[in-house]
Coordinates of C-alpha atoms in Angstrom, one line a residue:
Chain P
X1 CA 0.0 0.0 0.0
X2 CA 1.8 3.2 -1.0
X3 CA 1.2 5.7 1.7
X4 CA 1.2 9.5 1.5
X5 CA 4.6 11.1 1.8
X6 CA 5.8 10.9 5.4
X7 CA 8.7 12.5 7.1
X8 CA 11.3 10.1 8.6
X9 CA 10.2 11.1 12.0
X10 CA 6.6 10.2 11.3
X11 CA 7.7 6.9 9.9
X12 CA 9.8 6.2 13.0
X13 CA 6.9 7.1 15.3
X14 CA 4.6 4.8 13.5
X15 CA 7.0 1.9 13.6
X16 CA 7.7 2.5 17.3
X17 CA 4.0 2.6 17.9
X18 CA 3.4 -0.7 16.1
X19 CA 6.3 -2.3 18.0
X20 CA 4.9 -1.1 21.3
X21 CA 1.4 -2.4 20.3
X22 CA 2.9 -5.8 19.5
X23 CA 4.6 -5.9 22.8
X24 CA 1.4 -5.0 24.7
X25 CA -0.5 -7.7 22.9
X26 CA 2.3 -10.1 23.7
X27 CA 2.3 -9.3 27.4
X28 CA -1.5 -9.6 27.6
X29 CA -1.3 -12.9 25.9
X30 CA 1.2 -14.1 28.5
X31 CA -1.6 -13.9 31.0
X32 CA -3.7 -16.4 29.1
X33 CA -2.9 -19.9 30.5
X34 CA -1.6 -22.5 28.1
X35 CA -4.5 -24.4 26.6
X36 CA -2.5 -27.2 25.2
X37 CA 0.7 -28.2 27.1
X38 CA 2.7 -28.6 23.9
X39 CA 5.7 -26.2 23.6
X40 CA 5.0 -23.9 20.6
X41 CA 1.2 -24.0 20.7
X42 CA -0.2 -20.6 21.4
X43 CA -2.4 -17.9 19.8
X44 CA 0.4 -15.6 18.7
X45 CA -1.7 -12.5 18.8
X46 CA 1.3 -10.3 18.2
X47 CA 1.1 -11.8 14.7
X48 CA -1.7 -9.3 14.0
X49 CA 0.8 -6.5 14.0
X50 CA 3.3 -8.5 11.9
X51 CA 0.7 -9.1 9.1
X52 CA -0.4 -5.5 9.3
X53 CA 3.2 -4.3 9.0
X54 CA 3.9 -6.6 6.1
X55 CA 1.1 -5.1 4.1
X56 CA 1.6 -1.5 5.1
X57 CA 5.3 -1.1 5.4
X58 CA 8.4 -2.1 3.5
X59 CA 9.8 -5.5 4.2
X60 CA 12.8 -4.1 6.0
X61 CA 10.6 -2.1 8.3
X62 CA 8.3 -5.0 9.1
X63 CA 11.5 -7.0 9.9
X64 CA 12.7 -4.3 12.3
X65 CA 9.3 -4.4 14.1
X66 CA 9.4 -8.1 14.4
X67 CA 13.0 -8.2 15.6
X68 CA 12.6 -5.6 18.3
X69 CA 9.4 -7.2 19.4
X70 CA 10.9 -10.7 19.7
X71 CA 14.0 -9.5 21.5
X72 CA 12.0 -7.4 24.0
X73 CA 9.3 -10.0 24.4
X74 CA 11.8 -12.6 25.5
X75 CA 13.1 -10.2 28.1
X76 CA 9.6 -9.5 29.3
X77 CA 8.6 -13.1 29.5
X78 CA 11.9 -14.1 31.2
X79 CA 12.2 -17.0 28.9
X80 CA 15.4 -16.3 27.0
X81 CA 15.8 -19.9 26.1
X82 CA 12.8 -19.6 23.9
X83 CA 14.4 -16.8 21.9
X84 CA 16.0 -19.0 19.2
X85 CA 12.6 -20.6 18.5
X86 CA 10.8 -17.3 18.2
X87 CA 13.5 -15.9 16.1
X88 CA 13.7 -18.8 13.6
X89 CA 9.9 -19.0 13.4
X90 CA 9.4 -15.3 13.2
X91 CA 11.9 -14.8 10.4
X92 CA 10.6 -17.6 8.3
X93 CA 7.0 -16.4 8.9
X94 CA 7.9 -12.9 7.8
X95 CA 9.8 -14.0 4.7
X96 CA 6.9 -16.2 3.7
X97 CA 4.3 -13.4 4.2
X98 CA 6.4 -10.9 2.2
X99 CA 6.4 -13.4 -0.7
X100 CA 2.7 -14.2 -0.4
X101 CA 1.8 -10.5 -0.2
X102 CA 2.5 -10.4 -4.0
X103 CA -0.3 -13.0 -4.6
X104 CA -2.8 -12.4 -1.9
X105 CA -4.3 -8.9 -1.7
X106 CA -5.2 -7.1 1.5
X107 CA -8.8 -8.2 1.4
X108 CA -7.7 -11.7 2.0
X109 CA -5.0 -10.9 4.6
X110 CA -6.1 -13.8 6.8
X111 CA -4.8 -16.2 4.2
X112 CA -1.3 -14.7 4.5
X113 CA -1.7 -14.8 8.3
X114 CA -2.4 -18.6 8.2
X115 CA 0.5 -19.2 5.9
X116 CA 2.7 -17.1 8.2
X117 CA 1.6 -18.9 11.3
X118 CA 2.3 -22.3 9.7
X119 CA 5.7 -21.1 8.5
X120 CA 6.4 -19.9 12.0
X121 CA 5.7 -23.4 13.3
X122 CA 8.0 -25.0 10.6
X123 CA 10.8 -22.6 11.6
X124 CA 10.3 -23.4 15.2
X125 CA 10.5 -27.1 14.6
X126 CA 13.7 -26.8 12.6
X127 CA 15.2 -24.7 15.4
X128 CA 14.1 -27.4 17.9
X129 CA 15.7 -30.2 15.7
X130 CA 19.0 -28.2 15.6
X131 CA 18.9 -27.5 19.4
X132 CA 17.9 -30.9 20.5
X133 CA 20.1 -32.7 18.0
X134 CA 17.4 -35.2 17.2
X135 CA 14.6 -35.5 14.6
X136 CA 12.3 -36.8 17.3
X137 CA 10.7 -33.4 17.8
X138 CA 9.7 -33.4 14.1
X139 CA 6.7 -35.5 15.2
X140 CA 5.3 -32.4 16.8
X141 CA 5.0 -30.7 13.4
X142 CA 1.5 -31.9 12.4
X143 CA 0.1 -30.8 15.8
X144 CA 1.8 -27.5 15.5
X145 CA 0.6 -27.0 12.0
X146 CA -3.0 -27.7 13.0
X147 CA -2.8 -25.3 15.9
X148 CA -0.9 -22.8 13.8
X149 CA -3.6 -23.0 11.1
X150 CA -6.4 -22.2 13.6
X151 CA -4.4 -19.5 15.5
X152 CA -3.4 -18.0 12.2
X153 CA -7.0 -17.8 11.0
X154 CA -8.0 -16.1 14.2
X155 CA -5.2 -13.5 14.2
X156 CA -5.6 -12.9 10.5
X157 CA -9.3 -12.2 10.8
X158 CA -8.5 -9.9 13.7
X159 CA -6.0 -8.0 11.5
X160 CA -8.6 -7.8 8.8
X161 CA -11.2 -6.3 11.2
X162 CA -8.6 -3.8 12.4
X163 CA -7.7 -2.7 8.9
X164 CA -11.3 -2.3 7.9
X165 CA -11.9 0.0 10.8
X166 CA -8.7 2.0 10.2
X167 CA -9.5 2.5 6.5
X168 CA -13.0 3.7 7.5
X169 CA -11.5 6.2 10.0
X170 CA -8.8 7.4 7.7
X171 CA -11.0 8.1 4.8
X172 CA -13.1 11.2 5.7
X173 CA -10.4 13.3 7.4
X174 CA -7.2 11.8 6.0
X175 CA -5.4 13.7 8.7
X176 CA -3.3 10.9 10.1
Chain E
X1 CA -4.7 -9.4 -8.5
X2 CA -4.4 -12.8 -10.1
X3 CA -7.4 -14.8 -8.9
X4 CA -6.0 -18.2 -10.0
X5 CA -2.8 -17.8 -8.0
X6 CA -4.8 -16.7 -5.0
X7 CA -6.9 -19.8 -5.2
X8 CA -3.8 -22.0 -5.6
X9 CA -2.2 -20.5 -2.5
X10 CA -5.5 -21.1 -0.5
X11 CA -5.7 -24.7 -1.8
X12 CA -2.1 -25.4 -0.8
X13 CA -2.6 -24.0 2.7
X14 CA -5.8 -25.9 3.1
X15 CA -4.1 -29.1 1.9
X16 CA -1.2 -28.6 4.4
X17 CA -3.7 -28.0 7.2
X18 CA -5.8 -31.1 6.5
X19 CA -2.9 -33.4 5.9
X20 CA -1.4 -32.4 9.2
X21 CA -4.8 -32.8 10.8
X22 CA -5.0 -36.3 9.4
X23 CA -1.4 -37.1 10.5
X24 CA -2.1 -35.8 14.0
X25 CA -5.3 -37.9 14.2
X26 CA -3.3 -40.9 13.0
X27 CA -0.6 -40.3 15.6
X28 CA -3.2 -39.8 18.3
X29 CA -5.0 -43.0 17.5
X30 CA -2.1 -45.3 16.6
X31 CA -1.1 -47.6 19.4
X32 CA 2.5 -47.5 20.5
X33 CA 4.4 -50.3 22.2
X34 CA 5.5 -50.2 25.8
X35 CA 9.1 -49.1 25.1
X36 CA 9.8 -45.6 26.4
X37 CA 13.0 -43.8 25.5
X38 CA 14.6 -41.0 27.5
X39 CA 16.7 -38.8 25.2
X40 CA 19.0 -36.1 26.4
X41 CA 20.9 -33.9 24.1
X42 CA 20.2 -36.2 21.2
X43 CA 21.4 -39.3 22.9
X44 CA 19.2 -42.1 24.2
X45 CA 20.0 -42.4 27.9
X46 CA 17.4 -45.0 29.0
X47 CA 15.2 -47.5 27.2
X48 CA 12.5 -48.6 29.5
X49 CA 9.7 -51.2 29.1
X50 CA 7.1 -49.2 30.9
X51 CA 4.8 -52.2 31.5
X52 CA 7.4 -54.0 33.6
X53 CA 9.3 -51.1 35.2
X54 CA 8.9 -50.7 38.9
X55 CA 8.1 -47.3 40.4
X56 CA 11.1 -45.2 40.6
X57 CA 12.6 -41.8 39.8
X58 CA 15.3 -41.0 37.3
X59 CA 17.4 -37.9 37.6
X60 CA 18.8 -36.5 34.4
X61 CA 21.2 -33.6 34.4
X62 CA 21.9 -31.3 31.6
X63 CA 24.5 -28.5 32.0
X64 CA 23.9 -28.6 35.8
X65 CA 20.1 -28.3 35.4
X66 CA 18.2 -31.3 36.8
X67 CA 15.1 -33.0 35.6
X68 CA 13.4 -35.6 37.7
X69 CA 11.4 -38.1 35.8
X70 CA 9.1 -40.3 37.8
X71 CA 7.7 -43.7 36.9
X72 CA 4.6 -44.7 38.8
X73 CA 2.0 -47.4 38.1
X74 CA 3.5 -48.0 34.7
X75 CA 3.2 -44.4 33.7
X76 CA 6.0 -41.9 33.2
X77 CA 6.0 -38.2 33.8
X78 CA 8.2 -35.3 34.5
X79 CA 8.1 -34.6 38.2
X80 CA 10.6 -31.7 38.6
X81 CA 12.5 -29.6 36.1
X82 CA 14.9 -26.8 36.6
X83 CA 13.8 -24.8 33.6
X84 CA 12.0 -21.5 33.1
X85 CA 8.7 -22.7 31.5
X86 CA 7.8 -26.1 33.1
X87 CA 5.9 -27.1 30.0
X88 CA 7.2 -30.6 30.4
X89 CA 5.6 -30.9 33.8
X90 CA 2.3 -29.5 32.5
X91 CA 2.3 -32.0 29.7
X92 CA 1.6 -34.6 32.4
X93 CA 1.9 -38.3 32.0
X94 CA 3.3 -39.6 28.7
X95 CA 0.2 -40.6 26.7
X96 CA 0.1 -43.2 24.0
X97 CA -0.8 -40.5 21.6
X98 CA 2.6 -40.0 20.2
X99 CA 3.0 -36.6 21.7
X100 CA 6.3 -36.8 23.5
X101 CA 7.2 -35.0 26.8
X102 CA 9.7 -32.4 25.8
X103 CA 11.8 -30.1 27.9
X104 CA 13.3 -27.7 25.3
X105 CA 15.6 -25.7 27.7
X106 CA 17.2 -28.9 29.0
X107 CA 17.1 -30.8 25.7
X108 CA 15.2 -33.7 27.2
X109 CA 12.7 -35.9 25.5
X110 CA 10.6 -38.7 26.8
X111 CA 8.8 -40.6 24.1
X112 CA 7.5 -44.0 23.0
X113 CA 10.1 -45.8 20.9
X114 CA 9.4 -46.0 17.2
X115 CA 10.8 -49.5 17.1
X116 CA 8.5 -50.5 19.9
X117 CA 5.4 -49.7 17.9
X118 CA 6.7 -51.6 14.8
X119 CA 7.4 -54.6 17.0
X120 CA 3.9 -54.4 18.3
X121 CA 2.3 -54.4 14.9
X122 CA 4.3 -57.5 14.0
X123 CA 3.2 -59.2 17.1
X124 CA -0.4 -58.4 16.4
X125 CA -0.1 -59.7 12.9

């Protein structure tokens, strides 16, 4: 989506705002108890911000939001050991969504979200295989893909709802 | 926007989803044997026949962090773990569903042995 001309400061502010939003969403999600006690199964609500950023900002900028969010999130959650899994999953997810963006338009953003969530799970599993030094954990993949598919649909639909409202709000005044 | 390509992407994603759902269902339903493996850092430390094993506790250490695995009434579970998330403890008893107990920070896996299930199929046949 080509945006109106923005000053670098405006851009920086928007990116910082999105990162902060992603972190808030992440912290709120931390309070939700695990539904399924399988490592890697979660809603991943912060993905809403990632999909939005992929469609509204340059790939590099979306990547910066993702990176800062993951690094700070692992500090907030106190679970640094999970960092490598979030990183590998997040990067693969972002790469996939940047590619899929060329095919899927913004009206079907939930499809990108699902693909991204599944790619996130695939990245996580490969990180787990590397860390654990065994292919055993690969057996988790089908479970993760199912949960990722459901979670991705949910976050994608949320993103779609948010974008719809923002477009409505931005249209009449066009001030921000 | 190319509609055909969009449809293709949706079909691929749906296919991946349903295939993994089918595989998950298969893994949940398939009956494993009684052989349980405890794997730490990629190496099999213990191979246990859970149906015959007496109640006991096994302590596995990884880089100074301890995991206490308990066997009770022919069921195995993670009793204590020195790790930040304790997901492995929340997993509970190792079920026959093919979902292993995994402690990612301490690189510990408890799972039904793959060979065990094959042996079981042969025995049944």
